[in-house]
């Protein structure tokens, strides 16, 4: 009876234990299901360049990262994240080809409650993923390039092989011995082959055997390693991961590096890992602007690579001497022709003259002054030459006064400005010459102040030296001149007439190039005349004043860039 009771107690205890375990498992599954049912937000998608030409994709989440699945082939990879949503600013397409890694394009898109990230690359990749509390870090490692049989070239000495259903290990051993190699194979290399090759390069024969058996080779010195392709790839991936882990565990050291020619702040930006630089994620860089020094802290290997990069970049920048010549040619011609004439006479009690006063004086027997005798008074102001004629008839008292005046002014000039400036490669240089014109400007309080506007001839140029020592010039040339004076509420103001040339040219070192120029021509014809009478052919010339102005102005710009040699 006691044995039965003991057995019942044992059975009851076991049953209760299983019940408790079942409840715990059920509760755990429920909690996991609830956790998985929550949608996690992807807050940031970042890409950086790692060591050994690796691409590092970092995904940041608002909560614990969910499961990450990856499918990949030679040129495409796709990451799927269930129960996640992209932040609005992360739904985009990223061109990462500038990072210098085999990855070219990253595209994120939302598929209901699943986030998908498509990646395009130029070669097959090994993919390593690592999860932290709030991130997934996915590393894309380029697989070693392999020769394909169609493009491979073989240089081994010819051999002949004829075997029927022999172990592949035996054939590999023969090839290794013929070429003084020590052969190492893994346990997974097995199976038989049948081959019949005559005078075939030994490396081509080996490649064919490896291909049909799904094997691959690695040569280190005089050791030939043969193993299945997947096994070698897995081992190499493990080695890379171990190297990366070793780098993450390597002790951090500090070193100060002085920058001689470049700005230390710019070099620091290039070195930082967040910008795809040389330093690792654990590394840091600080800048001492006073001494232009970088304060590096990272592993010894990363600092060594950073110093190599700085040595290549911290070099004197080439300079360009830019000689420019601005020639302004002016040619102005001003022609004027005027006339003054008057008819004075008396016939009985009727008198004729240039004014009523003059006519009254004639009736009184007094000859009026010349200015009162003129019927048409259209002379040339400040005339250079005049011809006057007076015809008088004393019998009937008739006087005819006639004066012709003419003026011709020629204004020709040439202004040459020849500024020079030396500028560093890919830096902007600016030259200007002119005046500042004052004008009155009112403020909101009603007070007035004097402001200035520039009326200058300016040249803005940015040189770019090409690898073959030619020079690309980005040029902006402006010519501002004083224009008309206009009336404003605060007083007269001067308008600024602006002309501008913007161009890009490719010039040989030391070559002079003509940028063309700006040509202005103004033709003006002003006629002052007596209505109707001034329009009569030939005779109408006695009733009008004519002014003809011809103005020509041309700006020519010559530029000669010269590379300043050390």
XYZ file of C-alpha atoms in Angstrom:
566
model
C 0.000 0.000 0.000
C 2.847 2.385 0.802
C 4.457 1.637 -2.550
C 1.226 2.521 -4.351
C 0.928 5.748 -2.361
C 4.519 6.665 -3.156
C 3.964 5.998 -6.837
C 0.817 8.150 -6.815
C 2.649 11.004 -5.089
C 5.507 10.731 -7.599
C 3.054 10.728 -10.507
C 1.178 13.746 -9.105
C 4.442 15.689 -8.621
C 5.570 14.919 -12.166
C 2.181 15.900 -13.544
C 2.187 19.192 -11.665
C 5.731 19.884 -12.883
C 4.722 19.360 -16.498
C 1.664 21.562 -15.974
C 3.828 24.361 -14.565
C 6.312 24.007 -17.424
C 3.495 24.087 -19.967
C 2.077 27.242 -18.416
C 5.505 28.910 -18.429
C 6.094 27.950 -22.071
C 2.613 29.165 -23.029
C 3.141 32.490 -21.279
C 6.572 32.899 -22.933
C 5.151 32.169 -26.368
C 2.338 34.656 -25.732
C 4.783 37.355 -24.630
C 7.031 36.698 -27.639
C 4.050 36.825 -29.986
C 2.929 40.122 -28.472
C 6.428 41.526 -28.741
C 6.674 40.427 -32.355
C 3.270 41.865 -33.116
C 4.483 45.357 -32.181
C 5.631 47.402 -35.145
C 9.157 48.804 -34.810
C 10.171 52.040 -36.576
C 13.403 52.175 -38.589
C 14.716 55.609 -37.633
C 17.923 55.704 -39.678
C 19.567 53.930 -42.622
C 23.304 54.721 -42.801
C 26.074 53.425 -45.057
C 29.818 53.682 -44.465
C 32.989 52.233 -45.921
C 34.781 49.701 -43.777
C 38.215 48.144 -44.003
C 39.338 45.977 -46.928
C 36.813 47.503 -49.336
C 33.871 46.439 -47.166
C 30.473 48.149 -47.112
C 28.744 48.586 -43.741
C 24.960 49.137 -43.596
C 23.691 50.299 -40.193
C 19.949 50.137 -39.444
C 18.728 51.966 -36.313
C 15.402 51.103 -34.654
C 13.053 52.734 -32.179
C 12.966 49.527 -30.111
C 14.585 46.095 -30.026
C 15.527 45.152 -33.624
C 13.299 42.457 -35.162
C 14.350 39.409 -37.170
C 16.448 40.259 -40.251
C 16.387 38.008 -43.323
C 18.774 38.284 -46.290
C 18.570 36.813 -49.782
C 21.520 37.379 -52.128
C 22.951 36.487 -55.523
C 25.956 37.747 -57.493
C 24.591 41.236 -58.214
C 21.582 41.740 -55.923
C 20.743 41.376 -52.249
C 17.471 41.938 -50.412
C 16.948 42.485 -46.691
C 13.452 41.898 -45.252
C 12.382 43.088 -41.804
C 8.896 41.931 -40.714
C 6.743 44.045 -38.393
C 8.722 47.214 -39.155
C 8.038 50.541 -40.777
C 10.392 53.091 -42.285
C 10.453 56.644 -41.020
C 9.213 59.037 -43.709
C 12.658 60.548 -44.321
C 14.227 57.085 -44.758
C 12.041 56.013 -47.687
C 14.519 56.813 -50.451
C 17.146 55.653 -52.910
C 20.835 56.030 -52.027
C 23.679 56.093 -54.566
C 26.713 54.731 -52.682
C 29.043 54.235 -55.644
C 31.195 57.182 -54.462
C 32.327 55.170 -51.420
C 34.587 53.049 -53.644
C 33.050 49.701 -52.664
C 31.350 47.094 -54.891
C 27.929 48.265 -53.657
C 26.281 50.722 -56.046
C 22.689 51.400 -55.013
C 20.522 51.009 -51.897
C 16.735 51.372 -52.171
C 14.300 51.196 -49.263
C 10.573 50.591 -49.636
C 7.592 49.565 -47.546
C 5.555 46.415 -48.272
C 2.584 46.545 -45.846
C 4.073 45.699 -42.420
C 7.379 44.523 -43.903
C 10.340 46.730 -44.755
C 12.445 45.719 -47.732
C 15.911 47.028 -48.568
C 17.241 46.214 -52.044
C 20.977 46.451 -52.717
C 22.780 46.346 -56.058
C 26.451 45.324 -56.225
C 29.004 44.612 -58.920
C 30.275 41.286 -57.588
C 29.335 38.457 -55.285
C 29.399 39.385 -51.597
C 29.858 37.629 -48.269
C 27.343 39.028 -45.775
C 27.872 39.272 -42.025
C 25.137 40.614 -39.720
C 25.369 41.687 -36.089
C 22.556 42.856 -33.775
C 22.888 45.287 -30.857
C 20.271 46.694 -28.486
C 18.917 49.132 -31.096
C 20.740 48.390 -34.365
C 21.422 45.826 -37.042
C 24.934 46.147 -38.526
C 25.196 44.348 -41.872
C 28.680 44.049 -43.403
C 29.111 43.258 -47.109
C 32.483 41.646 -47.818
C 33.601 41.262 -51.475
C 34.350 37.690 -52.443
C 37.765 37.136 -54.048
C 37.523 37.478 -57.803
C 37.650 34.177 -59.656
C 38.672 33.481 -63.210
C 36.068 31.961 -65.447
C 37.086 29.261 -67.889
C 35.860 31.289 -70.838
C 38.158 34.226 -70.034
C 41.008 32.402 -68.272
C 44.470 32.148 -69.783
C 46.683 29.206 -68.894
C 50.475 29.123 -68.927
C 51.292 25.778 -67.273
C 53.391 23.154 -69.002
C 51.333 20.667 -71.062
C 50.406 17.293 -69.557
C 48.407 14.292 -70.752
C 45.992 12.414 -68.461
C 43.936 9.314 -69.235
C 42.008 7.804 -66.320
C 38.846 5.759 -66.080
C 36.772 6.117 -62.916
C 39.663 6.838 -60.538
C 39.442 8.706 -57.201
C 39.707 12.452 -57.674
C 42.243 12.643 -54.830
C 44.609 10.436 -56.828
C 44.408 12.668 -59.902
C 44.980 15.785 -57.811
C 48.011 14.172 -56.182
C 49.519 13.385 -59.598
C 49.056 16.972 -60.820
C 50.574 18.353 -57.598
C 53.623 16.093 -57.829
C 54.235 16.979 -61.483
C 54.419 20.667 -60.547
C 56.294 20.366 -57.236
C 53.293 21.297 -55.089
C 52.451 19.954 -51.647
C 48.794 18.897 -51.775
C 46.318 19.476 -48.943
C 42.699 18.324 -49.272
C 39.815 18.283 -46.836
C 37.822 15.204 -45.877
C 34.933 16.367 -48.046
C 36.961 15.968 -51.253
C 35.738 12.631 -52.612
C 34.344 10.880 -55.670
C 35.760 9.498 -58.906
C 36.500 11.097 -62.277
C 37.071 9.879 -65.824
C 39.322 12.094 -67.928
C 41.229 11.925 -71.191
C 43.346 15.031 -71.815
C 46.205 15.316 -74.304
C 48.806 18.117 -74.164
C 46.668 20.394 -72.005
C 48.257 23.015 -69.694
C 48.283 21.535 -66.217
C 46.485 24.545 -64.675
C 43.683 24.186 -67.246
C 43.390 20.457 -66.511
C 43.212 21.205 -62.786
C 40.552 23.879 -63.347
C 38.388 21.453 -65.338
C 38.615 18.743 -62.668
C 37.759 21.203 -59.902
C 34.801 22.565 -61.852
C 33.127 19.214 -62.507
C 33.524 18.200 -58.832
C 32.412 21.560 -57.381
C 35.823 22.213 -55.854
C 38.072 25.244 -55.590
C 41.759 25.887 -54.988
C 43.967 28.201 -53.000
C 47.746 28.438 -53.497
C 50.008 29.628 -50.694
C 53.663 29.335 -51.613
C 54.195 25.748 -52.777
C 51.094 24.428 -50.973
C 48.004 23.623 -53.050
C 44.795 23.544 -50.979
C 41.742 21.817 -52.499
C 38.277 21.927 -50.897
C 34.609 22.397 -51.910
C 33.771 25.944 -52.955
C 31.216 26.462 -50.190
C 33.637 25.225 -47.555
C 36.418 27.572 -48.673
C 34.010 30.501 -48.842
C 32.709 29.734 -45.344
C 36.237 29.497 -43.956
C 37.305 32.768 -45.562
C 34.183 34.455 -44.249
C 34.975 33.155 -40.778
C 38.538 34.460 -41.087
C 37.280 37.898 -42.109
C 34.833 37.948 -39.229
C 37.594 36.918 -36.848
C 39.812 39.697 -38.188
C 37.008 42.187 -37.765
C 36.348 40.964 -34.238
C 40.060 41.155 -33.452
C 40.101 44.717 -34.705
C 37.123 45.544 -32.504
C 38.997 44.123 -29.509
C 42.354 45.701 -30.350
C 43.604 48.213 -27.747
C 43.184 51.887 -28.558
C 46.257 54.102 -28.884
C 46.619 57.858 -29.323
C 48.860 59.775 -31.699
C 49.188 63.405 -32.778
C 49.698 64.119 -36.478
C 50.553 67.618 -37.714
C 49.018 68.721 -40.999
C 51.347 70.941 -43.034
C 49.458 72.195 -46.085
C 45.784 71.283 -45.748
C 43.352 72.376 -43.042
C 43.277 69.926 -40.151
C 39.507 70.301 -39.824
C 38.972 69.147 -43.416
C 41.295 66.167 -42.931
C 39.421 65.194 -39.763
C 36.152 65.078 -41.677
C 37.686 62.705 -44.236
C 39.076 60.381 -41.564
C 35.919 59.972 -39.489
C 34.126 56.642 -39.890
C 30.719 58.348 -40.086
C 31.842 59.845 -43.411
C 33.216 56.557 -44.754
C 36.737 57.344 -43.592
C 39.668 55.239 -42.433
C 39.021 55.324 -38.693
C 36.949 52.538 -37.160
C 33.671 52.994 -35.321
C 35.605 53.058 -32.036
C 38.077 55.635 -33.284
C 37.906 59.378 -32.782
C 39.689 62.455 -34.063
C 40.026 65.930 -32.569
C 41.497 69.087 -34.093
C 43.860 71.633 -32.555
C 43.305 74.648 -34.804
C 46.147 76.639 -33.235
C 48.839 74.177 -34.366
C 46.817 72.604 -37.210
C 47.246 69.178 -35.601
C 45.038 66.075 -35.584
C 44.614 64.152 -32.327
C 43.913 60.541 -33.349
C 42.688 57.733 -31.108
C 42.086 54.289 -32.594
C 43.736 50.926 -33.060
C 47.342 50.920 -34.259
C 46.365 49.527 -37.677
C 43.709 52.195 -38.254
C 46.066 54.987 -37.224
C 48.753 53.615 -39.551
C 46.279 53.634 -42.467
C 45.169 57.154 -41.524
C 48.783 58.380 -41.612
C 49.280 56.850 -45.056
C 46.168 58.641 -46.320
C 47.271 61.940 -44.773
C 50.681 61.618 -46.435
C 48.981 61.329 -49.822
C 46.536 64.196 -49.258
C 48.634 66.672 -47.264
C 50.657 68.012 -50.190
C 51.127 71.548 -51.561
C 48.343 72.586 -53.900
C 49.380 73.855 -57.319
C 48.889 77.557 -57.952
C 47.851 79.442 -61.056
C 48.998 82.927 -62.068
C 46.162 84.598 -63.949
C 47.057 87.573 -66.134
C 44.085 89.391 -67.568
C 43.865 92.347 -69.903
C 40.688 94.367 -70.264
C 40.685 96.730 -73.239
C 37.940 99.337 -73.591
C 37.794 101.055 -77.018
C 35.622 104.166 -77.426
C 34.745 105.948 -80.699
C 32.215 108.819 -80.536
C 31.249 111.203 -83.376
C 28.880 114.174 -82.846
C 27.705 116.204 -85.883
C 25.423 119.295 -85.665
C 24.095 121.700 -88.300
C 22.063 124.843 -87.500
C 20.643 127.896 -89.259
C 19.517 131.437 -88.393
C 17.869 133.753 -90.846
C 15.458 136.638 -90.970
C 13.688 138.847 -93.523
C 13.078 142.469 -92.672
C 11.273 144.883 -95.014
C 8.524 147.494 -95.504
C 5.967 147.981 -98.241
C 3.908 151.071 -97.700
C 2.439 150.933 -94.239
C 3.092 147.142 -93.955
C 6.294 145.948 -92.217
C 7.846 142.459 -91.914
C 10.454 141.345 -89.394
C 11.245 138.702 -86.782
C 9.083 140.228 -84.058
C 6.295 142.761 -83.576
C 8.676 145.188 -81.904
C 11.060 144.969 -84.860
C 8.201 145.576 -87.323
C 7.083 148.633 -85.328
C 10.610 149.995 -85.359
C 10.774 149.626 -89.133
C 7.620 151.687 -89.557
C 9.297 154.302 -87.415
C 12.337 154.243 -89.698
C 14.601 152.474 -87.198
C 16.495 149.320 -88.167
C 15.951 146.716 -85.355
C 18.684 144.660 -83.700
C 19.762 141.375 -85.363
C 18.153 139.202 -82.677
C 14.804 140.886 -83.371
C 15.115 140.506 -87.135
C 15.409 136.650 -87.111
C 12.450 134.623 -88.335
C 14.206 131.231 -87.738
C 16.650 130.968 -84.829
C 18.000 127.354 -84.718
C 21.771 127.739 -84.324
C 24.330 125.218 -83.066
C 25.421 125.892 -79.514
C 29.160 126.479 -79.234
C 29.556 126.039 -82.984
C 33.063 125.564 -84.291
C 32.302 127.433 -87.534
C 29.727 129.942 -88.771
C 28.939 131.600 -92.101
C 26.829 134.781 -92.096
C 25.367 136.621 -95.106
C 23.426 139.887 -95.154
C 21.749 141.201 -98.271
C 20.320 144.718 -97.998
C 18.220 146.670 -100.460
C 18.306 150.258 -99.415
C 15.830 151.381 -102.095
C 12.857 149.501 -100.687
C 14.317 148.926 -97.215
C 14.442 145.088 -97.420
C 17.119 143.245 -95.396
C 17.850 139.489 -95.587
C 20.018 138.006 -92.780
C 21.318 134.387 -93.082
C 23.727 132.467 -90.797
C 24.768 128.799 -91.053
C 26.552 127.105 -88.107
C 28.117 123.644 -87.876
C 29.910 121.528 -85.271
C 31.628 118.126 -85.524
C 33.112 116.475 -82.428
C 35.180 113.280 -82.462
C 36.044 111.413 -79.266
C 38.242 108.337 -79.566
C 39.987 106.565 -76.705
C 41.454 103.272 -75.510
C 41.598 102.191 -71.876
C 43.688 99.172 -70.878
C 43.541 97.493 -67.458
C 45.920 94.611 -66.751
C 45.326 93.043 -63.319
C 47.245 89.962 -62.161
C 46.500 87.541 -59.365
C 47.851 84.210 -58.103
C 45.303 81.710 -56.800
C 45.460 78.126 -55.525
C 43.982 75.329 -57.621
C 40.179 75.104 -57.348
C 39.991 78.311 -55.292
C 38.115 81.446 -56.318
C 39.898 84.718 -57.111
C 38.179 88.091 -57.421
C 39.393 91.412 -58.862
C 37.392 94.625 -59.118
C 38.041 98.232 -60.043
C 35.593 101.123 -60.098
C 33.737 103.600 -57.930
C 31.008 103.647 -55.330
C 28.102 105.948 -56.131
C 26.324 107.559 -53.149
C 22.556 107.856 -52.946
C 20.112 108.931 -50.262
C 17.914 106.293 -48.665
C 15.105 106.895 -46.196
C 14.625 104.754 -43.102
C 11.405 103.595 -41.443
C 11.657 106.432 -38.912
C 11.691 109.030 -41.675
C 15.360 109.869 -41.364
C 17.664 109.667 -44.340
C 21.040 108.021 -44.721
C 23.642 107.864 -47.445
C 24.223 104.478 -49.015
C 26.711 103.466 -51.698
C 26.350 101.273 -54.766
C 29.309 99.844 -56.624
C 29.877 100.566 -60.293
C 32.906 98.419 -61.011
C 34.674 96.336 -63.611
C 35.201 92.939 -61.943
C 36.681 89.546 -62.780
C 35.852 86.392 -60.797
C 37.748 83.244 -61.782
C 38.139 79.699 -60.409
C 40.901 77.558 -62.007
C 40.980 73.764 -62.132
C 44.224 72.075 -63.221
C 43.653 68.873 -65.199
C 46.003 65.842 -64.988
C 47.567 66.796 -68.357
C 48.424 70.306 -67.048
C 45.676 72.116 -68.878
C 43.470 74.579 -67.039
C 39.683 74.821 -66.835
C 38.580 78.364 -65.972
C 35.176 79.297 -64.559
C 34.889 83.004 -65.351
C 32.435 85.743 -64.431
C 33.142 89.221 -65.845
C 30.926 92.207 -65.016
C 31.068 95.831 -66.094
C 28.865 98.263 -64.194
C 28.746 101.877 -65.354
C 27.039 105.017 -64.165
C 23.669 105.347 -65.850
C 20.967 107.984 -65.939
C 19.999 110.075 -62.941
C 16.393 109.490 -61.929
C 14.214 111.364 -59.485
C 12.967 109.602 -56.367
C 11.018 110.617 -53.281
C 14.285 111.054 -51.386
C 16.064 112.950 -54.130
C 17.972 112.144 -57.307
C 19.425 108.655 -57.643
C 21.858 107.237 -60.153
C 20.980 104.096 -62.104
C 23.639 101.402 -62.604
C 24.005 99.941 -66.107
C 25.194 96.324 -65.749
C 26.820 93.982 -68.257
C 27.980 90.464 -67.389
C 29.753 87.513 -69.037
C 29.748 84.051 -67.439
C 31.571 81.177 -69.140
C 33.790 78.118 -68.718
C 36.793 77.527 -70.978
C 39.588 74.954 -71.317
C 42.991 76.583 -71.873
C 46.502 75.265 -72.419
C 49.071 76.297 -69.832
C 50.356 79.770 -70.813
C 47.856 80.195 -73.664
C 46.048 83.516 -74.105
C 42.345 83.261 -74.771
C 39.971 85.987 -75.927
C 36.657 85.848 -74.138
C 34.989 87.931 -76.814
C 33.652 91.073 -75.255
C 30.773 93.477 -75.059
C 30.110 95.803 -77.999
C 27.779 98.799 -77.743
C 26.666 101.072 -80.557
C 24.303 104.001 -80.048
C 23.014 106.046 -82.999
C 20.975 109.185 -82.249
C 19.400 111.664 -84.680
C 17.703 114.742 -83.153
C 15.882 117.276 -85.348
C 14.492 120.608 -84.142
C 12.367 122.295 -86.820
C 9.607 124.702 -87.704
C 6.412 122.692 -88.205
C 5.468 122.020 -91.839
C 8.186 124.276 -93.236
C 10.947 122.050 -91.859
C 9.559 119.068 -93.806
C 9.817 120.718 -97.241
C 12.538 119.026 -99.359
C 15.741 121.034 -99.824
C 14.230 124.337 -98.693
C 13.221 122.718 -95.386
C 16.882 122.777 -94.342
C 16.462 126.489 -93.647
C 13.822 125.700 -91.040
C 15.467 122.972 -88.940
C 18.437 122.143 -86.693
C 19.922 118.653 -87.009
C 22.074 116.791 -84.461
C 23.580 113.371 -85.313
C 25.418 111.352 -82.622
C 27.239 108.054 -83.249
C 28.715 106.285 -80.196
C 30.656 103.016 -80.253
C 32.099 101.237 -77.220
C 33.704 97.787 -77.049
C 35.112 95.826 -74.119
C 37.615 93.067 -74.982
C 38.856 90.637 -72.336
C 42.035 88.553 -72.642
C 43.015 85.952 -70.037
C 46.332 84.069 -69.760
C 46.608 81.392 -67.035
C 50.021 79.997 -66.091
C 50.705 77.141 -63.693
C 53.237 78.221 -61.071
C 55.930 75.557 -61.044
C 57.805 74.711 -57.833
